[in-house]
PDB file of C-alpha atoms in Angstrom:
ATOM      1  CA  MET A   1     169.371  99.231 125.485  1.00  0.00           C
ATOM      2  CA  GLN A   2     170.861  95.828 124.293  1.00  0.00           C
ATOM      3  CA  ARG A   3     174.142  96.491 125.658  1.00  0.00           C
ATOM      4  CA  VAL A   4     172.848  97.575 129.062  1.00  0.00           C
ATOM      5  CA  ALA A   5     170.669  94.711 129.127  1.00  0.00           C
ATOM      6  CA  ALA A   6     173.499  92.490 128.382  1.00  0.00           C
ATOM      7  CA  ALA A   7     175.497  94.390 130.969  1.00  0.00           C
ATOM      8  CA  GLY A   8     172.792  93.767 133.397  1.00  0.00           C
ATOM      9  CA  ALA A   9     172.528  90.175 132.576  1.00  0.00           C
ATOM     10  CA  ALA A  10     176.412  89.720 132.935  1.00  0.00           C
ATOM     11  CA  SER A  11     176.495  91.442 136.130  1.00  0.00           C
ATOM     12  CA  ALA A  12     173.593  89.296 137.490  1.00  0.00           C
ATOM     13  CA  SER A  13     175.448  86.251 136.285  1.00  0.00           C
ATOM     14  CA  ALA A  14     178.679  87.276 138.151  1.00  0.00           C
ATOM     15  CA  VAL A  15     176.524  87.966 141.533  1.00  0.00           C
ATOM     16  CA  ALA A  16     174.871  84.765 141.082  1.00  0.00           C
ATOM     17  CA  ALA A  17     178.120  82.965 140.394  1.00  0.00           C
ATOM     18  CA  ALA A  18     179.799  84.624 143.410  1.00  0.00           C
ATOM     19  CA  ALA A  19     176.971  83.552 145.613  1.00  0.00           C
ATOM     20  CA  TYR A  20     176.915  79.882 144.325  1.00  0.00           C
ATOM     21  CA  ALA A  21     180.718  80.008 145.104  1.00  0.00           C
ATOM     22  CA  TYR A  22     180.374  81.328 148.567  1.00  0.00           C
ATOM     23  CA  HIS A  23     177.716  78.638 149.507  1.00  0.00           C
ATOM     24  CA  ALA A  24     179.574  76.014 147.943  1.00  0.00           C
ATOM     25  CA  ALA A  25     182.561  77.082 149.915  1.00  0.00           C
ATOM     26  CA  GLU A  26     180.524  77.031 152.958  1.00  0.00           C
ATOM     27  CA  GLN A  27     179.155  73.537 152.298  1.00  0.00           C
ATOM     28  CA  ALA A  28     182.538  72.064 151.269  1.00  0.00           C
ATOM     29  CA  PRO A  29     183.921  69.943 154.230  1.00  0.00           C
ATOM     30  CA  PRO A  30     186.745  71.272 155.865  1.00  0.00           C
ATOM     31  CA  THR A  31     190.254  69.631 155.504  1.00  0.00           C
ATOM     32  CA  ALA A  32     192.079  68.235 158.506  1.00  0.00           C
ATOM     33  CA  LEU A  33     195.497  68.493 157.223  1.00  0.00           C
ATOM     34  CA  LYS A  34     197.284  71.630 157.024  1.00  0.00           C
ATOM     35  CA  PRO A  35     200.630  72.182 155.339  1.00  0.00           C
ATOM     36  CA  GLY A  36     203.572  72.569 157.637  1.00  0.00           C
ATOM     37  CA  SER A  37     201.565  71.656 160.736  1.00  0.00           C
ATOM     38  CA  LEU A  38     201.022  68.328 162.726  1.00  0.00           C
ATOM     39  CA  LEU A  39     197.576  66.766 162.890  1.00  0.00           C
ATOM     40  CA  ARG A  40     197.173  64.710 166.168  1.00  0.00           C
ATOM     41  CA  CYS A  41     194.376  61.716 165.511  1.00  0.00           C
ATOM     42  CA  LYS A  42     193.211  59.464 168.002  1.00  0.00           C
ATOM     43  CA  LEU A  43     192.723  55.908 167.231  1.00  0.00           C
ATOM     44  CA  GLU A  44     189.285  54.588 167.032  1.00  0.00           C
ATOM     45  CA  ARG A  45     189.650  51.020 166.106  1.00  0.00           C
ATOM     46  CA  VAL A  46     191.896  48.281 164.829  1.00  0.00           C
ATOM     47  CA  ASP A  47     190.779  45.506 162.545  1.00  0.00           C
ATOM     48  CA  GLU A  48     193.217  42.628 162.223  1.00  0.00           C
ATOM     49  CA  PHE A  49     193.627  41.161 158.880  1.00  0.00           C
ATOM     50  CA  THR A  50     196.412  38.533 159.340  1.00  0.00           C
ATOM     51  CA  PRO A  51     198.872  37.979 162.427  1.00  0.00           C
ATOM     52  CA  ASP A  52     201.130  40.827 160.769  1.00  0.00           C
ATOM     53  CA  THR A  53     198.866  43.089 159.130  1.00  0.00           C
ATOM     54  CA  ALA A  54     196.024  45.335 160.614  1.00  0.00           C
ATOM     55  CA  ARG A  55     193.798  48.390 159.372  1.00  0.00           C
ATOM     56  CA  TYR A  56     193.926  51.313 161.921  1.00  0.00           C
ATOM     57  CA  ARG A  57     191.065  53.916 161.745  1.00  0.00           C
ATOM     58  CA  PHE A  58     191.963  57.380 163.091  1.00  0.00           C
ATOM     59  CA  ALA A  59     189.400  59.977 164.066  1.00  0.00           C
ATOM     60  CA  LEU A  60     189.336  63.328 162.366  1.00  0.00           C
ATOM     61  CA  PRO A  61     188.543  66.480 164.293  1.00  0.00           C
ATOM     62  CA  SER A  62     184.659  66.445 163.462  1.00  0.00           C
ATOM     63  CA  ALA A  63     182.426  64.187 161.507  1.00  0.00           C
ATOM     64  CA  ARG A  64     182.454  66.785 158.830  1.00  0.00           C
ATOM     65  CA  HIS A  65     186.172  66.883 158.383  1.00  0.00           C
ATOM     66  CA  VAL A  66     187.946  65.016 155.424  1.00  0.00           C
ATOM     67  CA  LEU A  67     191.604  64.224 155.426  1.00  0.00           C
ATOM     68  CA  GLY A  68     192.628  66.563 152.592  1.00  0.00           C
ATOM     69  CA  VAL A  69     194.617  64.175 150.700  1.00  0.00           C
ATOM     70  CA  ARG A  70     193.988  64.177 147.060  1.00  0.00           C
ATOM     71  CA  PRO A  71     194.547  60.739 144.964  1.00  0.00           C
ATOM     72  CA  ALA A  72     197.037  59.398 144.891  1.00  0.00           C
ATOM     73  CA  GLY A  73     198.517  60.957 147.995  1.00  0.00           C
ATOM     74  CA  HIS A  74     199.645  59.739 151.402  1.00  0.00           C
ATOM     75  CA  VAL A  75     200.454  61.121 154.811  1.00  0.00           C
ATOM     76  CA  LEU A  76     203.363  61.007 156.940  1.00  0.00           C
ATOM     77  CA  ALA A  77     203.358  59.436 160.630  1.00  0.00           C
ATOM     78  CA  VAL A  78     205.574  61.344 162.774  1.00  0.00           C
ATOM     79  CA  ASP A  79     206.851  60.758 166.289  1.00  0.00           C
ATOM     80  CA  GLY A  80     208.335  63.035 168.709  1.00  0.00           C
ATOM     81  CA  GLY A  81     211.688  62.610 167.465  1.00  0.00           C
ATOM     82  CA  ASN A  82     210.709  63.805 163.843  1.00  0.00           C
ATOM     83  CA  VAL A  83     210.853  60.165 162.506  1.00  0.00           C
ATOM     84  CA  ALA A  84     208.636  60.019 159.770  1.00  0.00           C
ATOM     85  CA  ARG A  85     206.859  57.038 157.798  1.00  0.00           C
ATOM     86  CA  ALA A  86     204.695  57.260 154.680  1.00  0.00           C
ATOM     87  CA  TYR A  87     201.207  55.680 154.642  1.00  0.00           C
ATOM     88  CA  THR A  88     198.367  55.778 152.379  1.00  0.00           C
ATOM     89  CA  PRO A  89     194.868  56.535 153.356  1.00  0.00           C
ATOM     90  CA  LEU A  90     192.493  54.167 151.902  1.00  0.00           C
ATOM     91  CA  ASP A  91     189.813  56.621 150.949  1.00  0.00           C
ATOM     92  CA  ALA A  92     190.671  60.148 150.630  1.00  0.00           C
ATOM     93  CA  ALA A  93     187.277  61.475 150.589  1.00  0.00           C
ATOM     94  CA  ARG A  94     185.913  59.916 153.810  1.00  0.00           C
ATOM     95  CA  ALA A  95     184.520  62.291 156.184  1.00  0.00           C
ATOM     96  CA  GLY A  96     185.132  61.878 159.977  1.00  0.00           C
ATOM     97  CA  ALA A  97     187.949  59.269 159.881  1.00  0.00           C
ATOM     98  CA  PHE A  98     190.706  57.694 157.935  1.00  0.00           C
ATOM     99  CA  ASP A  99     191.755  54.017 157.503  1.00  0.00           C
ATOM    100  CA  ILE A 100     195.590  53.027 156.707  1.00  0.00           C
ATOM    101  CA  VAL A 101     196.971  49.414 156.503  1.00  0.00           C
ATOM    102  CA  VAL A 102     200.079  48.690 158.509  1.00  0.00           C
ATOM    103  CA  ARG A 103     202.079  45.403 158.064  1.00  0.00           C
ATOM    104  CA  ARG A 104     204.270  44.539 161.099  1.00  0.00           C
ATOM    105  CA  TYR A 105     207.969  43.999 160.456  1.00  0.00           C
ATOM    106  CA  ALA A 106     210.206  42.693 163.214  1.00  0.00           C
ATOM    107  CA  GLY A 107     212.376  45.691 164.264  1.00  0.00           C
ATOM    108  CA  GLY A 108     210.394  47.985 162.205  1.00  0.00           C
ATOM    109  CA  TYR A 109     210.244  51.320 164.099  1.00  0.00           C
ATOM    110  CA  PHE A 110     206.705  52.592 163.196  1.00  0.00           C
ATOM    111  CA  SER A 111     205.176  49.273 162.703  1.00  0.00           C
ATOM    112  CA  GLU A 112     206.136  48.170 165.965  1.00  0.00           C
ATOM    113  CA  LYS A 113     204.590  51.684 167.203  1.00  0.00           C
ATOM    114  CA  PHE A 114     201.215  51.153 165.374  1.00  0.00           C
ATOM    115  CA  ALA A 115     201.185  47.438 166.882  1.00  0.00           C
ATOM    116  CA  ALA A 116     201.548  49.023 170.334  1.00  0.00           C
ATOM    117  CA  LEU A 117     198.755  51.579 169.880  1.00  0.00           C
ATOM    118  CA  ARG A 118     195.302  50.943 171.670  1.00  0.00           C
ATOM    119  CA  PRO A 119     191.944  52.637 170.862  1.00  0.00           C
ATOM    120  CA  GLY A 120     192.094  56.194 172.465  1.00  0.00           C
ATOM    121  CA  ASP A 121     196.022  56.697 171.855  1.00  0.00           C
ATOM    122  CA  ALA A 122     197.096  59.489 169.601  1.00  0.00           C
ATOM    123  CA  LEU A 123     199.518  59.508 166.621  1.00  0.00           C
ATOM    124  CA  ASP A 124     200.808  62.755 164.698  1.00  0.00           C
ATOM    125  CA  PHE A 125     200.595  63.038 161.081  1.00  0.00           C
ATOM    126  CA  ARG A 126     201.619  65.463 158.763  1.00  0.00           C
ATOM    127  CA  GLY A 127     200.732  66.021 154.921  1.00  0.00           C
ATOM    128  CA  PRO A 128     199.293  66.044 152.572  1.00  0.00           C
ATOM    129  CA  GLU A 129     202.120  64.494 150.309  1.00  0.00           C
ATOM    130  CA  PRO A 130     201.600  63.603 146.696  1.00  0.00           C
ATOM    131  CA  THR A 131     202.395  59.975 145.627  1.00  0.00           C
ATOM    132  CA  LEU A 132     201.341  60.512 141.855  1.00  0.00           C
ATOM    133  CA  GLU A 133     199.470  62.852 139.928  1.00  0.00           C
ATOM    134  CA  TYR A 134     196.344  61.664 138.488  1.00  0.00           C
ATOM    135  CA  ALA A 135     193.677  63.485 136.143  1.00  0.00           C
ATOM    136  CA  PRO A 136     190.621  62.078 134.545  1.00  0.00           C
ATOM    137  CA  ASN A 137     190.574  60.793 130.902  1.00  0.00           C
ATOM    138  CA  VAL A 138     194.430  61.454 130.497  1.00  0.00           C
ATOM    139  CA  LEU A 139     194.984  57.847 129.950  1.00  0.00           C
ATOM    140  CA  ASP A 140     192.900  55.072 128.189  1.00  0.00           C
ATOM    141  CA  SER A 141     194.112  52.661 130.573  1.00  0.00           C
ATOM    142  CA  VAL A 142     196.081  52.169 133.753  1.00  0.00           C
ATOM    143  CA  VAL A 143     197.423  48.557 134.836  1.00  0.00           C
ATOM    144  CA  MET A 144     198.379  48.214 138.330  1.00  0.00           C
ATOM    145  CA  VAL A 145     200.370  45.512 139.739  1.00  0.00           C
ATOM    146  CA  ALA A 146     200.613  45.381 143.637  1.00  0.00           C
ATOM    147  CA  GLY A 147     201.703  43.243 146.271  1.00  0.00           C
ATOM    148  CA  GLY A 148     200.745  42.927 150.078  1.00  0.00           C
ATOM    149  CA  THR A 149     199.961  46.155 151.532  1.00  0.00           C
ATOM    150  CA  GLY A 150     201.152  48.102 148.579  1.00  0.00           C
ATOM    151  CA  VAL A 151     197.482  47.553 147.274  1.00  0.00           C
ATOM    152  CA  ALA A 152     196.731  50.363 149.471  1.00  0.00           C
ATOM    153  CA  PRO A 153     197.519  53.152 147.153  1.00  0.00           C
ATOM    154  CA  MET A 154     195.983  51.321 144.122  1.00  0.00           C
ATOM    155  CA  LEU A 155     192.736  51.150 146.039  1.00  0.00           C
ATOM    156  CA  GLN A 156     192.910  54.857 147.032  1.00  0.00           C
ATOM    157  CA  LEU A 157     193.223  55.875 143.442  1.00  0.00           C
ATOM    158  CA  LEU A 158     190.571  53.214 142.225  1.00  0.00           C
ATOM    159  CA  THR A 159     188.099  54.577 144.773  1.00  0.00           C
ATOM    160  CA  ALA A 160     188.278  57.993 143.627  1.00  0.00           C
ATOM    161  CA  ALA A 161     188.808  57.546 139.794  1.00  0.00           C
ATOM    162  CA  LEU A 162     185.778  54.985 139.536  1.00  0.00           C
ATOM    163  CA  ALA A 163     183.542  57.518 141.503  1.00  0.00           C
ATOM    164  CA  ASP A 164     183.817  60.120 138.678  1.00  0.00           C
ATOM    165  CA  ASP A 165     181.332  58.918 136.103  1.00  0.00           C
ATOM    166  CA  ALA A 166     182.972  61.662 133.849  1.00  0.00           C
ATOM    167  CA  ASP A 167     186.066  59.793 133.887  1.00  0.00           C
ATOM    168  CA  ALA A 168     186.226  57.008 131.111  1.00  0.00           C
ATOM    169  CA  THR A 169     189.735  55.428 132.124  1.00  0.00           C
ATOM    170  CA  LYS A 170     189.900  51.772 132.408  1.00  0.00           C
ATOM    171  CA  PHE A 171     191.837  49.653 135.146  1.00  0.00           C
ATOM    172  CA  ARG A 172     193.246  46.310 135.588  1.00  0.00           C
ATOM    173  CA  LEU A 173     194.788  45.133 138.993  1.00  0.00           C
ATOM    174  CA  LEU A 174     197.109  42.232 139.675  1.00  0.00           C
ATOM    175  CA  TYR A 175     197.069  41.828 143.524  1.00  0.00           C
ATOM    176  CA  ALA A 176     199.972  39.393 144.480  1.00  0.00           C
ATOM    177  CA  THR A 177     200.488  38.068 147.915  1.00  0.00           C
ATOM    178  CA  ARG A 178     202.584  35.353 149.416  1.00  0.00           C
ATOM    179  CA  THR A 179     199.761  33.028 149.854  1.00  0.00           C
ATOM    180  CA  PRO A 180     195.939  33.617 149.685  1.00  0.00           C
ATOM    181  CA  ALA A 181     195.584  34.346 153.491  1.00  0.00           C
ATOM    182  CA  ASP A 182     198.009  37.183 152.996  1.00  0.00           C
ATOM    183  CA  ALA A 183     195.641  39.306 150.978  1.00  0.00           C
ATOM    184  CA  VAL A 184     194.032  42.128 152.385  1.00  0.00           C
ATOM    185  CA  LEU A 185     191.048  44.555 151.648  1.00  0.00           C
ATOM    186  CA  LEU A 186     189.451  41.834 149.381  1.00  0.00           C
ATOM    187  CA  PRO A 187     185.860  43.071 150.259  1.00  0.00           C
ATOM    188  CA  GLU A 188     186.548  46.668 149.048  1.00  0.00           C
ATOM    189  CA  LEU A 189     188.217  45.629 146.032  1.00  0.00           C
ATOM    190  CA  ASP A 190     185.366  43.057 144.932  1.00  0.00           C
ATOM    191  CA  ALA A 191     182.760  45.713 145.853  1.00  0.00           C
ATOM    192  CA  LEU A 192     184.517  48.088 143.277  1.00  0.00           C
ATOM    193  CA  ARG A 193     184.656  45.499 140.708  1.00  0.00           C
ATOM    194  CA  ARG A 194     180.887  44.642 140.862  1.00  0.00           C
ATOM    195  CA  ARG A 195     180.060  48.218 140.834  1.00  0.00           C
ATOM    196  CA  HIS A 196     182.116  49.262 137.805  1.00  0.00           C
ATOM    197  CA  PRO A 197     182.416  46.103 135.791  1.00  0.00           C
ATOM    198  CA  ALA A 198     183.331  47.837 132.458  1.00  0.00           C
ATOM    199  CA  ARG A 199     186.031  49.889 134.216  1.00  0.00           C
ATOM    200  CA  LEU A 200     187.730  47.524 136.318  1.00  0.00           C
ATOM    201  CA  GLU A 201     189.380  44.013 136.112  1.00  0.00           C
ATOM    202  CA  ILE A 202     190.948  42.327 139.269  1.00  0.00           C
ATOM    203  CA  SER A 203     193.247  39.271 139.030  1.00  0.00           C
ATOM    204  CA  TYR A 204     194.724  37.563 142.238  1.00  0.00           C
ATOM    205  CA  HIS A 205     197.879  35.588 142.236  1.00  0.00           C
ATOM    206  CA  ALA A 206     199.497  33.793 145.328  1.00  0.00           C
ATOM    207  CA  GLY A 207     202.942  32.811 145.160  1.00  0.00           C
ATOM    208  CA  PRO A 208     206.057  33.873 143.375  1.00  0.00           C
ATOM    209  CA  VAL A 209     205.584  36.603 140.605  1.00  0.00           C
ATOM    210  CA  SER A 210     207.012  35.243 137.303  1.00  0.00           C
ATOM    211  CA  LYS A 211     207.269  36.668 133.859  1.00  0.00           C
ATOM    212  CA  ASN A 212     204.704  34.023 132.859  1.00  0.00           C
ATOM    213  CA  ALA A 213     202.212  35.178 135.403  1.00  0.00           C
ATOM    214  CA  LEU A 214     202.608  38.901 134.237  1.00  0.00           C
ATOM    215  CA  ALA A 215     202.452  37.828 130.556  1.00  0.00           C
ATOM    216  CA  ASP A 216     198.915  36.319 131.266  1.00  0.00           C
ATOM    217  CA  PHE A 217     197.801  39.356 132.763  1.00  0.00           C
ATOM    218  CA  LEU A 218     199.425  42.343 131.338  1.00  0.00           C
ATOM    219  CA  PRO A 219     198.522  43.744 127.474  1.00  0.00           C
ATOM    220  CA  ALA A 220     201.253  44.271 124.866  1.00  0.00           C
ATOM    221  CA  PRO A 221     203.141  47.417 126.038  1.00  0.00           C
ATOM    222  CA  ARG A 222     202.126  50.616 123.975  1.00  0.00           C
ATOM    223  CA  ARG A 223     203.431  54.112 124.417  1.00  0.00           C
ATOM    224  CA  ALA A 224     200.565  56.225 124.360  1.00  0.00           C
ATOM    225  CA  ARG A 225     197.873  56.915 126.913  1.00  0.00           C
ATOM    226  CA  GLU A 226     198.673  53.699 129.194  1.00  0.00           C
ATOM    227  CA  ALA A 227     200.602  53.666 132.359  1.00  0.00           C
ATOM    228  CA  VAL A 228     201.585  50.657 134.426  1.00  0.00           C
ATOM    229  CA  LEU A 229     201.794  51.354 138.223  1.00  0.00           C
ATOM    230  CA  VAL A 230     203.670  48.952 140.493  1.00  0.00           C
ATOM    231  CA  SER A 231     203.570  49.335 144.459  1.00  0.00           C
ATOM    232  CA  GLY A 232     204.505  46.612 147.017  1.00  0.00           C
ATOM    233  CA  PRO A 233     207.210  45.318 149.146  1.00  0.00           C
ATOM    234  CA  PRO A 234     210.774  46.427 148.204  1.00  0.00           C
ATOM    235  CA  GLY A 235     211.745  43.046 146.938  1.00  0.00           C
ATOM    236  CA  LEU A 236     208.517  42.675 144.555  1.00  0.00           C
ATOM    237  CA  VAL A 237     209.035  45.958 143.114  1.00  0.00           C
ATOM    238  CA  GLU A 238     212.810  45.818 142.414  1.00  0.00           C
ATOM    239  CA  LEU A 239     211.820  42.233 140.790  1.00  0.00           C
ATOM    240  CA  LEU A 240     209.408  44.087 138.594  1.00  0.00           C
ATOM    241  CA  CYS A 241     211.215  47.137 137.831  1.00  0.00           C
ATOM    242  CA  GLY A 242     215.025  46.452 138.700  1.00  0.00           C
ATOM    243  CA  PRO A 243     216.745  48.648 141.333  1.00  0.00           C
ATOM    244  CA  LYS A 244     215.772  52.054 141.665  1.00  0.00           C
ATOM    245  CA  PRO A 245     218.846  54.475 140.381  1.00  0.00           C
ATOM    246  CA  PRO A 246     219.580  56.663 143.117  1.00  0.00           C
ATOM    247  CA  GLY A 247     218.599  60.216 142.525  1.00  0.00           C
ATOM    248  CA  GLN A 248     216.318  59.507 139.393  1.00  0.00           C
ATOM    249  CA  GLU A 249     212.669  60.192 139.369  1.00  0.00           C
ATOM    250  CA  SER A 250     210.316  57.119 139.564  1.00  0.00           C
ATOM    251  CA  GLU A 251     209.529  57.755 135.744  1.00  0.00           C
ATOM    252  CA  ALA A 252     213.075  56.579 135.000  1.00  0.00           C
ATOM    253  CA  PRO A 253     213.193  53.713 132.555  1.00  0.00           C
ATOM    254  CA  VAL A 254     212.739  50.414 134.031  1.00  0.00           C
ATOM    255  CA  ALA A 255     214.762  47.128 134.353  1.00  0.00           C
ATOM    256  CA  GLY A 256     213.506  43.991 136.063  1.00  0.00           C
ATOM    257  CA  LEU A 257     210.807  41.601 134.639  1.00  0.00           C
ATOM    258  CA  LEU A 258     208.810  44.468 133.128  1.00  0.00           C
ATOM    259  CA  GLY A 259     211.692  45.924 131.358  1.00  0.00           C
ATOM    260  CA  SER A 260     212.399  42.797 129.795  1.00  0.00           C
ATOM    261  CA  MET A 261     208.990  42.518 128.475  1.00  0.00           C
ATOM    262  CA  GLY A 262     209.034  45.991 126.780  1.00  0.00           C
ATOM    263  CA  PHE A 263     207.485  48.159 129.479  1.00  0.00           C
ATOM    264  CA  SER A 264     209.937  51.264 130.225  1.00  0.00           C
ATOM    265  CA  ARG A 265     208.938  54.927 130.772  1.00  0.00           C
ATOM    266  CA  GLN A 266     205.252  54.258 130.977  1.00  0.00           C
ATOM    267  CA  THR A 267     205.954  52.238 134.280  1.00  0.00           C
ATOM    268  CA  LEU A 268     205.725  54.023 137.289  1.00  0.00           C
ATOM    269  CA  ARG A 269     207.031  52.649 140.711  1.00  0.00           C
ATOM    270  CA  LEU A 270     205.309  54.012 143.939  1.00  0.00           C
ATOM    271  CA  ASP A 271     208.217  53.425 146.108  1.00  0.00           C
TER     272      ASP A 271
END
C-alpha cells in the first residue's frame, strides 16, 4: 500500500507539474524574433538626446510580444541589400516594443538610414545574437567601463540582472563621454542606482579617459569571480584594451590602459 500510495502521489505530482508547465507556456509572452527569419518592425517614435544621438522605438507584432533577446544580446538591423549592423535593445524583457540608441556618423551607412526614418516607416531585424553570456551569481562583481552609446549593452545587462532578486552580483559602472551633454540614458541609469544602491555604483566622467581616472574608479585587479566589461567607440576601446588581435576571441589578454594596470583575461571587450 505504501508503494502504491507513493506511486500515486508521484503520478499526481507529475500531472500537476505537466499542467503547470503547460499553463506557464500558455502565459509566457511570445517572442518576436525567429532565428533565420527577418522581423519587420515599424518605427513608433524617435527621442533625440543630442544633435547626433537618438533613441528609436520599434513596435513588436502585438502588445504581448517580447523581442526574444537574452541579456546580454543584440539584434542586427538589415537592409534590402543584406547589409547588417548590430544594435543593442535597451530592455530585453519589454513587451510590445523595443528601444535602440543610435549615434549618427557622417557617411555611416546605417546611422544615416536611421536618421531618415519617420514614425510609421519599417526596418528589418534579425537575431537574436549573443553579445555576452551572463549567469546570476557566477561572479561576485562586474566592473563596467562604457563610452557614448556603448552604455546601451551595459544598461541592458544591468536592467535584467538587478531585476533578479536571487542574483547577488554587484556592479560598478564608469560612464565616460566627450562632454557632459553627450551622456545619454541618465534617467534610466540613475533610476537603477536609486532602486539598487547596495548592488550598483555609477560614476560619470567627461573628457579624455586617463590612467589616473581609471585608477580612481577601478578596484585592484583580481583573478577570481570578477570581470571588467568595456564598450564604446572604437577609439576608446582601443585606448583601454589595445588593438583587437585579428581572429582572436574577446577574452584574449588585453593591452592598453587596462593591460598596463594588471587587468588581463578578466577583461571582456564588447566590440
